[in-house]
């Protein structure tokens, strides 16, 4: 190429970052403008990308994380340096913990000054801080390396066990110029970013042999199975083996919760009673009592219950992390489940009838008990009578995305609101965190185009409530229902000193969260009865207008820490 040609067209760091993302089909950025990435947000929008601006980076980060879960492409979050980066980092760490693919891109200050600690504007060694909290972290110093940096970030985020990646882009990089043609040539369109991982034949045979020996088999579906988008294979595994299955929270809907093989309503019966458990994209972490203890029929909290496990997972180091895994099956879920199906012929013997009958009995008892509770109409409204409405609305709108956080608002929704389709339930995940609500809701609407219903505890909502403005600004079809019981867990605690401060778990009584939505032009409704709640939700779904319903719940309803009270230490000293 002649030097003339080189000088006629130039590109710069801003454009190369945008071009690299677009080349790889990453067309949406969740972020918050400011020094040094303001112009990047403008140029991204000008280049036809969807730039969704938030009010706080943590919410943008959560949006990117859940976009990754829904789409299998890394969700991109863009922040400013130091504090903006740290705000986004919380979401990046959470994404990594949950195995959601995400790339946090943060601008950073002058390397020379940061490294000599000479006191730059927003000085921070962001790369070093990000490293232990994510799957991989990279920094790009030269414009010609942007293509490589973005490619490495994408591969790291989605290959193997998905997770969060940090990409550090110093301010000086953006203005660096280079020849446009050379710039184009430096970009990489990543080929086969998340390669299939085929399980070894002997591992498949080992798993099938163990499964054949089972008298009381159980399939446990985790959010890894939902993420994998191997929905048909997973359904075939369940239906062709006839084995009862239990969905983890975000795996609800992988098969409809009303499926006759669902053992969700007999959870505390099937876990200790099962003899062989197939874990499909689920870890034996705290949500499954580490695979041992009383939940699994062990004598005390450390004792193994005697189950044998088949674990299907893409991470080869996941097996044996808590209890012995007799048949690890390493590979992507689609390939592993398909390989198992190939070995499951028409002569597969269904599980013994007494096992299925025993589960059905427990399940029907719990379903009947639930139906009775849901048929009541107490005054004031409680979680059950409010969620009975949500249950009907979700049933009538199975394509709607359901976001859910809180303690009681989370636990009751999980067991009351049936899901009918995969990847529709988005919740607090592996850490059980508060604060994902509005970030998840925004991304769920942006990525799916569907109605979003966000069931929020009043405390949980507070962590991301300002994003109601974001929902209104982008006119997203999000219906937020705040389960308002005046506090964390409930609103009845009192200050034992009799002093003027309220108890630490109590909020302003009778708060009107619906007014926050009205402040930005959305629809706010104060609902004190199931009838009012139903009408407001139906209108929100059909109008697709941003809506916030303040559902006034009995302030005495709710348990401290919900279903995980046992994790909440209480002082024995009554003073
Ligand atoms: C479930 N159940 C049902 C149904 N579905 N009954 C009737 N109908 C339906 N559809 C029953 C189920 O059999 C259990 O009863 C009970 O309801 C609870 O079910 P769940 O929620 O699946 O089981 P459990 O024991 O709560 O599960 C443990 C858990 C879960 C840790 C996986 O609690 C969880 O995901 N928690 C996340 C908590 C969290 O992150 N909180 C945020 C922080 S709160 P039995 O079988 O009779 O036991 C900070 O304070
Ligand atoms: P849950 O909380 O629902 O039990 P976890 O997040 O604990 O689910 O577990 C998800 C598991 O799924 C992780 O161990 C992860 O490695 C695995 N996983 C994620 N994606 C895939 C995939 N495509 N194929 C196989 N395993 C996967
Ligand atoms: Mg509350």
Tab-separated table of N, CA and C in Angstrom, residues 111-242:
chain	number	residue	atom	x	y	z
A	111	UNK	N	-1.681	5.410	32.371
A	111	UNK	CA	-0.874	4.312	32.904
A	111	UNK	C	0.376	4.800	33.636
A	112	UNK	N	1.105	5.753	33.006
A	112	UNK	CA	2.374	6.185	33.593
A	112	UNK	C	2.149	6.755	34.989
A	113	UNK	N	1.047	7.499	35.124
A	113	UNK	CA	0.781	8.159	36.412
A	113	UNK	C	0.223	7.150	37.421
A	114	UNK	N	-0.671	6.288	36.938
A	114	UNK	CA	-1.268	5.281	37.825
A	114	UNK	C	-0.176	4.378	38.381
A	115	UNK	N	0.716	3.922	37.498
A	115	UNK	CA	1.713	2.942	37.933
A	115	UNK	C	2.740	3.548	38.884
A	116	UNK	N	3.004	4.836	38.739
A	116	UNK	CA	3.918	5.493	39.689
A	116	UNK	C	3.154	6.076	40.882
A	117	UNK	N	1.859	5.859	40.879
A	117	UNK	CA	0.994	6.358	41.956
A	117	UNK	C	1.246	7.830	42.225
A	118	UNK	N	1.113	8.600	41.124
A	118	UNK	CA	1.392	10.031	41.233
A	118	UNK	C	0.134	10.862	41.422
A	119	UNK	N	-0.997	10.152	41.586
A	119	UNK	CA	-2.221	10.893	41.894
A	119	UNK	C	-2.959	11.382	40.669
A	120	UNK	N	-3.370	10.482	39.801
A	120	UNK	CA	-4.129	10.890	38.622
A	120	UNK	C	-5.605	11.048	38.983
A	121	UNK	N	-6.343	11.674	38.077
A	121	UNK	CA	-7.801	11.697	38.176
A	121	UNK	C	-8.277	10.239	38.189
A	122	UNK	N	-9.085	9.866	39.132
A	122	UNK	CA	-9.593	8.493	39.261
A	122	UNK	C	-8.476	7.459	39.071
A	123	UNK	N	-7.439	7.634	39.855
A	123	UNK	CA	-6.293	6.725	39.753
A	123	UNK	C	-6.633	5.370	40.370
A	124	UNK	N	-6.396	4.320	39.622
A	124	UNK	CA	-6.624	2.969	40.154
A	124	UNK	C	-6.044	1.934	39.203
A	125	UNK	N	-5.381	0.942	39.756
A	125	UNK	CA	-4.850	-0.144	38.934
A	125	UNK	C	-5.974	-1.159	38.714
A	126	UNK	N	-6.864	-0.821	37.799
A	126	UNK	CA	-8.109	-1.577	37.632
A	126	UNK	C	-7.867	-3.031	37.214
A	127	UNK	N	-6.874	-3.243	36.369
A	127	UNK	CA	-6.617	-4.605	35.883
A	127	UNK	C	-6.291	-5.533	37.055
A	128	UNK	N	-5.417	-5.044	37.943
A	128	UNK	CA	-5.007	-5.873	39.082
A	128	UNK	C	-6.188	-6.166	40.001
A	129	UNK	N	-7.066	-5.178	40.147
A	129	UNK	CA	-8.210	-5.355	41.049
A	129	UNK	C	-9.236	-6.306	40.446
A	130	UNK	N	-9.400	-6.231	39.128
A	130	UNK	CA	-10.413	-7.076	38.469
A	130	UNK	C	-10.003	-8.543	38.453
A	131	UNK	N	-8.705	-8.786	38.282
A	131	UNK	CA	-8.219	-10.152	38.014
A	131	UNK	C	-8.782	-11.241	38.921
A	132	UNK	N	-8.706	-11.098	40.229
A	132	UNK	CA	-9.196	-12.216	41.063
A	132	UNK	C	-10.716	-12.372	41.060
A	133	UNK	N	-11.422	-11.412	40.484
A	133	UNK	CA	-12.882	-11.440	40.571
A	133	UNK	C	-13.557	-11.862	39.274
A	134	UNK	N	-12.771	-12.230	38.287
A	134	UNK	CA	-13.388	-12.620	37.024
A	134	UNK	C	-12.591	-13.751	36.395
A	135	UNK	N	-13.065	-14.203	35.248
A	135	UNK	CA	-12.464	-15.350	34.595
A	135	UNK	C	-11.158	-14.976	33.908
A	136	UNK	N	-11.114	-13.794	33.336
A	136	UNK	CA	-9.914	-13.323	32.641
A	136	UNK	C	-9.949	-11.805	32.603
A	137	UNK	N	-8.752	-11.192	32.523
A	137	UNK	CA	-8.683	-9.727	32.464
A	137	UNK	C	-7.577	-9.331	31.505
A	138	UNK	N	-7.862	-8.373	30.629
A	138	UNK	CA	-6.896	-7.936	29.613
A	138	UNK	C	-6.840	-6.415	29.573
A	139	UNK	N	-5.663	-5.910	29.133
A	139	UNK	CA	-5.556	-4.468	28.901
A	139	UNK	C	-5.001	-4.261	27.500
A	140	UNK	N	-5.555	-3.284	26.818
A	140	UNK	CA	-5.074	-2.970	25.470
A	140	UNK	C	-4.409	-1.597	25.509
A	141	UNK	N	-3.138	-1.534	25.077
A	141	UNK	CA	-2.422	-0.254	25.092
A	141	UNK	C	-2.326	0.384	23.711
A	142	UNK	N	-2.402	-0.441	22.679
A	142	UNK	CA	-2.219	0.098	21.330
A	142	UNK	C	-3.425	-0.189	20.455
A	143	UNK	N	-3.766	0.803	19.648
A	143	UNK	CA	-4.961	0.684	18.804
A	143	UNK	C	-4.919	-0.576	17.943
A	144	UNK	N	-3.740	-0.936	17.457
A	144	UNK	CA	-3.674	-2.105	16.562
A	144	UNK	C	-3.948	-3.417	17.305
A	145	UNK	N	-3.990	-3.374	18.646
A	145	UNK	CA	-4.275	-4.591	19.418
A	145	UNK	C	-5.738	-4.701	19.875
A	146	UNK	N	-6.550	-3.729	19.502
A	146	UNK	CA	-7.947	-3.737	19.972
A	146	UNK	C	-8.678	-4.988	19.478
A	147	UNK	N	-8.447	-5.336	18.230
A	147	UNK	CA	-9.113	-6.525	17.670
A	147	UNK	C	-8.771	-7.778	18.444
A	148	UNK	N	-7.498	-7.913	18.767
A	148	UNK	CA	-7.053	-9.081	19.546
A	148	UNK	C	-7.675	-9.046	20.944
A	149	UNK	N	-7.653	-7.874	21.549
A	149	UNK	CA	-8.185	-7.741	22.914
A	149	UNK	C	-9.651	-8.131	22.977
A	150	UNK	N	-10.437	-7.659	22.023
A	150	UNK	CA	-11.872	-7.972	22.015
A	150	UNK	C	-12.069	-9.465	21.731
A	151	UNK	N	-11.279	-10.018	20.808
A	151	UNK	CA	-11.408	-11.454	20.493
A	151	UNK	C	-11.092	-12.316	21.716
A	152	UNK	N	-10.025	-11.939	22.420
A	152	UNK	CA	-9.657	-12.724	23.609
A	152	UNK	C	-10.737	-12.603	24.686
A	153	UNK	N	-11.301	-11.442	24.791
A	153	UNK	CA	-12.367	-11.236	25.783
A	153	UNK	C	-13.578	-12.107	25.442
A	154	UNK	N	-13.946	-12.149	24.176
A	154	UNK	CA	-15.124	-12.928	23.773
A	154	UNK	C	-14.881	-14.416	24.029
A	155	UNK	N	-13.742	-14.912	23.578
A	155	UNK	CA	-13.452	-16.342	23.780
A	155	UNK	C	-13.424	-16.702	25.266
A	156	UNK	N	-12.798	-15.842	26.047
A	156	UNK	CA	-12.705	-16.143	27.480
A	156	UNK	C	-14.084	-16.166	28.120
A	157	UNK	N	-14.953	-15.276	27.682
A	157	UNK	CA	-16.281	-15.177	28.319
A	157	UNK	C	-17.157	-16.384	28.003
A	158	UNK	N	-17.144	-16.862	26.783
A	158	UNK	CA	-18.146	-17.871	26.399
A	158	UNK	C	-17.629	-19.296	26.260
A	159	UNK	N	-16.316	-19.488	26.159
A	159	UNK	CA	-15.845	-20.865	25.985
A	159	UNK	C	-15.770	-21.570	27.333
A	160	UNK	N	-15.840	-22.894	27.314
A	160	UNK	CA	-15.794	-23.635	28.570
A	160	UNK	C	-16.893	-23.168	29.500
A	161	UNK	N	-16.583	-23.081	30.796
A	161	UNK	CA	-17.576	-22.522	31.719
A	161	UNK	C	-17.647	-21.021	31.471
A	162	UNK	N	-18.802	-20.502	31.117
A	162	UNK	CA	-18.896	-19.062	30.828
A	162	UNK	C	-18.628	-18.234	32.086
A	163	UNK	N	-18.275	-16.970	31.864
A	163	UNK	CA	-18.035	-16.102	33.009
A	163	UNK	C	-17.712	-14.681	32.581
A	164	UNK	N	-17.296	-13.898	33.551
A	164	UNK	CA	-17.053	-12.481	33.324
A	164	UNK	C	-15.613	-12.205	32.916
A	165	UNK	N	-15.431	-11.250	32.011
A	165	UNK	CA	-14.104	-10.851	31.540
A	165	UNK	C	-13.976	-9.346	31.669
A	166	UNK	N	-12.815	-8.912	32.118
A	166	UNK	CA	-12.568	-7.475	32.217
A	166	UNK	C	-11.639	-7.013	31.103
A	167	UNK	N	-11.997	-5.922	30.473
A	167	UNK	CA	-11.170	-5.352	29.401
A	167	UNK	C	-10.853	-3.903	29.765
A	168	UNK	N	-9.577	-3.652	30.007
A	168	UNK	CA	-9.140	-2.333	30.465
A	168	UNK	C	-8.683	-1.490	29.271
A	169	UNK	N	-9.328	-0.361	29.077
A	169	UNK	CA	-8.976	0.498	27.948
A	169	UNK	C	-8.564	1.883	28.465
A	170	UNK	N	-7.249	2.151	28.540
A	170	UNK	CA	-6.790	3.451	29.038
A	170	UNK	C	-7.235	4.602	28.138
A	171	UNK	N	-7.440	5.750	28.745
A	171	UNK	CA	-7.976	6.913	28.034
A	171	UNK	C	-7.209	7.216	26.752
A	172	UNK	N	-5.892	7.085	26.835
A	172	UNK	CA	-5.064	7.469	25.688
A	172	UNK	C	-5.324	6.604	24.460
A	173	UNK	N	-5.792	5.387	24.693
A	173	UNK	CA	-6.001	4.449	23.582
A	173	UNK	C	-7.041	4.970	22.595
A	174	UNK	N	-8.076	5.614	23.161
A	174	UNK	CA	-9.223	5.960	22.311
A	174	UNK	C	-8.867	6.939	21.197
A	175	UNK	N	-7.965	7.860	21.516
A	175	UNK	CA	-7.634	8.882	20.513
A	175	UNK	C	-6.513	8.440	19.580
A	176	UNK	N	-5.868	7.338	19.877
A	176	UNK	CA	-4.793	6.864	18.983
A	176	UNK	C	-5.350	6.635	17.587
A	177	UNK	N	-4.627	7.088	16.601
A	177	UNK	CA	-5.095	6.891	15.226
A	177	UNK	C	-4.200	5.890	14.505
A	178	UNK	N	-4.766	5.285	13.504
A	178	UNK	CA	-3.980	4.421	12.620
A	178	UNK	C	-4.667	4.372	11.259
A	179	UNK	N	-3.967	3.859	10.295
A	179	UNK	CA	-4.528	3.742	8.960
A	179	UNK	C	-5.794	2.882	9.012
A	180	UNK	N	-6.832	3.354	8.355
A	180	UNK	CA	-8.132	2.689	8.475
A	180	UNK	C	-8.101	1.263	7.928
A	181	UNK	N	-7.415	1.092	6.813
A	181	UNK	CA	-7.361	-0.242	6.201
A	181	UNK	C	-6.608	-1.222	7.113
A	182	UNK	N	-5.483	-0.735	7.652
A	182	UNK	CA	-4.718	-1.573	8.585
A	182	UNK	C	-5.562	-1.866	9.819
A	183	UNK	N	-6.341	-0.877	10.231
A	183	UNK	CA	-7.228	-1.068	11.383
A	183	UNK	C	-8.241	-2.165	11.108
A	184	UNK	N	-8.873	-2.094	9.941
A	184	UNK	CA	-9.865	-3.134	9.576
A	184	UNK	C	-9.222	-4.515	9.586
A	185	UNK	N	-8.004	-4.570	9.039
A	185	UNK	CA	-7.316	-5.864	8.973
A	185	UNK	C	-6.907	-6.391	10.342
A	186	UNK	N	-6.836	-5.494	11.315
A	186	UNK	CA	-6.395	-5.943	12.645
A	186	UNK	C	-7.543	-6.565	13.443
A	187	UNK	N	-8.763	-6.402	12.952
A	187	UNK	CA	-9.910	-6.921	13.708
A	187	UNK	C	-10.105	-8.413	13.456
A	188	UNK	N	-10.681	-9.090	14.453
A	188	UNK	CA	-10.866	-10.539	14.350
A	188	UNK	C	-12.336	-10.883	14.544
A	189	UNK	N	-12.869	-11.601	13.580
A	189	UNK	CA	-14.216	-12.167	13.784
A	189	UNK	C	-13.997	-13.557	14.359
A	190	UNK	N	-14.394	-13.717	15.594
A	190	UNK	CA	-14.084	-14.952	16.316
A	190	UNK	C	-14.862	-16.129	15.721
A	191	UNK	N	-14.142	-17.162	15.351
A	191	UNK	CA	-14.757	-18.364	14.778
A	191	UNK	C	-14.994	-19.388	15.895
A	192	UNK	N	-16.216	-19.867	16.008
A	192	UNK	CA	-16.538	-20.930	16.960
A	192	UNK	C	-16.078	-20.566	18.384
A	193	UNK	N	-16.666	-19.479	18.898
A	193	UNK	CA	-16.215	-18.931	20.182
A	193	UNK	C	-16.446	-19.886	21.354
A	194	UNK	N	-17.506	-20.678	21.276
A	194	UNK	CA	-17.803	-21.631	22.361
A	194	UNK	C	-17.887	-23.021	21.750
A	195	UNK	N	-16.735	-23.613	21.438
A	195	UNK	CA	-16.750	-24.893	20.733
A	195	UNK	C	-17.496	-25.959	21.523
A	196	UNK	N	-18.186	-26.811	20.806
A	196	UNK	CA	-18.828	-27.951	21.466
A	196	UNK	C	-17.750	-28.774	22.152
A	197	UNK	N	-18.077	-29.348	23.268
A	197	UNK	CA	-17.133	-30.239	23.943
A	197	UNK	C	-17.789	-31.600	24.064
A	198	UNK	N	-17.279	-32.540	23.287
A	198	UNK	CA	-17.898	-33.856	23.175
A	198	UNK	C	-17.404	-34.734	24.330
A	199	UNK	N	-18.303	-35.374	25.042
A	199	UNK	CA	-17.859	-36.214	26.162
A	199	UNK	C	-17.200	-37.497	25.655
A	200	UNK	N	-16.324	-38.051	26.454
A	200	UNK	CA	-15.659	-39.302	26.090
A	200	UNK	C	-16.665	-40.451	26.153
A	201	UNK	N	-16.529	-41.397	25.221
A	201	UNK	CA	-17.463	-42.519	25.134
A	201	UNK	C	-17.529	-43.348	26.414
A	202	UNK	N	-16.372	-43.592	27.018
A	202	UNK	CA	-16.397	-44.428	28.232
A	202	UNK	C	-17.073	-43.700	29.394
A	203	UNK	N	-16.970	-42.373	29.393
A	203	UNK	CA	-17.637	-41.601	30.455
A	203	UNK	C	-19.156	-41.684	30.286
A	204	UNK	N	-19.598	-41.697	29.030
A	204	UNK	CA	-21.038	-41.815	28.765
A	204	UNK	C	-21.522	-43.191	29.214
A	205	UNK	N	-20.754	-44.217	28.874
A	205	UNK	CA	-21.155	-45.577	29.267
A	205	UNK	C	-21.203	-45.737	30.781
A	206	UNK	N	-20.208	-45.143	31.459
A	206	UNK	CA	-20.177	-45.217	32.922
A	206	UNK	C	-21.435	-44.572	33.510
A	207	UNK	N	-21.790	-43.426	32.955
A	207	UNK	CA	-22.969	-42.716	33.448
A	207	UNK	C	-24.237	-43.540	33.207
A	208	UNK	N	-24.343	-44.113	32.017
A	208	UNK	CA	-25.550	-44.884	31.702
A	208	UNK	C	-25.652	-46.145	32.558
A	209	UNK	N	-24.503	-46.767	32.801
A	209	UNK	CA	-24.517	-47.980	33.627
A	209	UNK	C	-25.014	-47.647	35.031
A	210	UNK	N	-24.527	-46.538	35.564
A	210	UNK	CA	-24.965	-46.132	36.902
A	210	UNK	C	-26.458	-45.811	36.906
A	211	UNK	N	-26.890	-45.118	35.872
A	211	UNK	CA	-28.299	-44.728	35.813
A	211	UNK	C	-29.205	-45.953	35.692
A	212	UNK	N	-28.745	-46.952	34.931
A	212	UNK	CA	-29.530	-48.187	34.774
A	212	UNK	C	-29.694	-48.923	36.105
A	213	UNK	N	-28.704	-48.772	36.986
A	213	UNK	CA	-28.738	-49.507	38.251
A	213	UNK	C	-29.661	-48.849	39.283
A	214	UNK	N	-30.150	-47.650	38.947
A	214	UNK	CA	-30.898	-46.877	39.946
A	214	UNK	C	-32.274	-47.457	40.227
A	215	UNK	N	-32.650	-47.402	41.497
A	215	UNK	CA	-34.017	-47.781	41.881
A	215	UNK	C	-34.870	-46.521	42.088
A	216	UNK	N	-34.182	-45.459	42.506
A	216	UNK	CA	-34.909	-44.212	42.775
A	216	UNK	C	-34.148	-43.037	42.142
A	217	UNK	N	-34.111	-43.001	40.803
A	217	UNK	CA	-33.328	-41.980	40.118
A	217	UNK	C	-34.004	-40.602	40.137
A	218	UNK	N	-33.183	-39.591	40.021
A	218	UNK	CA	-33.675	-38.210	39.997
A	218	UNK	C	-32.787	-37.408	39.064
A	219	UNK	N	-33.396	-36.534	38.261
A	219	UNK	CA	-32.622	-35.611	37.420
A	219	UNK	C	-32.743	-34.220	38.023
A	220	UNK	N	-31.603	-33.570	38.194
A	220	UNK	CA	-31.605	-32.230	38.761
A	220	UNK	C	-31.137	-31.250	37.690
A	221	UNK	N	-32.018	-30.364	37.272
A	221	UNK	CA	-31.679	-29.417	36.214
A	221	UNK	C	-31.260	-28.075	36.811
A	222	UNK	N	-30.082	-27.593	36.421
A	222	UNK	CA	-29.607	-26.303	36.916
A	222	UNK	C	-29.632	-25.253	35.833
A	223	UNK	N	-29.199	-24.026	36.203
A	223	UNK	CA	-29.265	-22.965	35.213
A	223	UNK	C	-28.236	-23.136	34.106
A	224	UNK	N	-27.231	-24.010	34.324
A	224	UNK	CA	-26.324	-24.352	33.229
A	224	UNK	C	-27.084	-25.057	32.114
A	225	UNK	N	-28.058	-25.873	32.485
A	225	UNK	CA	-28.873	-26.569	31.489
A	225	UNK	C	-29.754	-25.571	30.741
A	226	UNK	N	-30.229	-24.568	31.457
A	226	UNK	CA	-31.029	-23.533	30.793
A	226	UNK	C	-30.143	-22.736	29.839
A	227	UNK	N	-28.969	-22.359	30.317
A	227	UNK	CA	-28.035	-21.566	29.505
A	227	UNK	C	-27.674	-22.275	28.205
A	228	UNK	N	-27.499	-23.597	28.291
A	228	UNK	CA	-26.977	-24.369	27.157
A	228	UNK	C	-27.897	-24.371	25.931
A	229	UNK	N	-29.157	-23.998	26.105
A	229	UNK	CA	-30.113	-23.985	24.985
A	229	UNK	C	-30.180	-25.345	24.289
A	230	UNK	N	-30.122	-26.389	25.080
A	230	UNK	CA	-30.267	-27.741	24.549
A	230	UNK	C	-31.637	-28.258	24.999
A	231	UNK	N	-32.648	-27.428	24.815
A	231	UNK	CA	-33.955	-27.668	25.424
A	231	UNK	C	-34.584	-28.989	24.978
A	232	UNK	N	-34.483	-29.276	23.684
A	232	UNK	CA	-35.119	-30.502	23.179
A	232	UNK	C	-34.435	-31.741	23.741
A	233	UNK	N	-33.099	-31.704	23.776
A	233	UNK	CA	-32.352	-32.855	24.290
A	233	UNK	C	-32.664	-33.081	25.766
A	234	UNK	N	-32.717	-32.014	26.526
A	234	UNK	CA	-32.999	-32.146	27.961
A	234	UNK	C	-34.401	-32.712	28.175
A	235	UNK	N	-35.332	-32.202	27.413
A	235	UNK	CA	-36.708	-32.707	27.524
A	235	UNK	C	-36.756	-34.200	27.152
A	236	UNK	N	-36.028	-34.563	26.103
A	236	UNK	CA	-36.023	-35.967	25.676
A	236	UNK	C	-35.407	-36.859	26.752
A	237	UNK	N	-34.350	-36.363	27.398
A	237	UNK	CA	-33.727	-37.163	28.462
A	237	UNK	C	-34.738	-37.451	29.567
A	238	UNK	N	-35.448	-36.412	29.962
A	238	UNK	CA	-36.438	-36.574	31.034
A	238	UNK	C	-37.559	-37.508	30.571
A	239	UNK	N	-38.100	-37.239	29.408
A	239	UNK	CA	-39.302	-37.980	28.998
A	239	UNK	C	-38.993	-39.409	28.572
A	240	UNK	N	-37.861	-39.621	27.912
A	240	UNK	CA	-37.569	-40.991	27.465
A	240	UNK	C	-37.115	-41.892	28.604
A	241	UNK	N	-36.493	-41.314	29.634
A	241	UNK	CA	-36.112	-42.149	30.780
A	241	UNK	C	-37.259	-42.285	31.774
A	242	UNK	N	-38.190	-41.332	31.740
A	242	UNK	CA	-39.290	-41.353	32.695
A	242	UNK	C	-38.870	-40.992	34.115
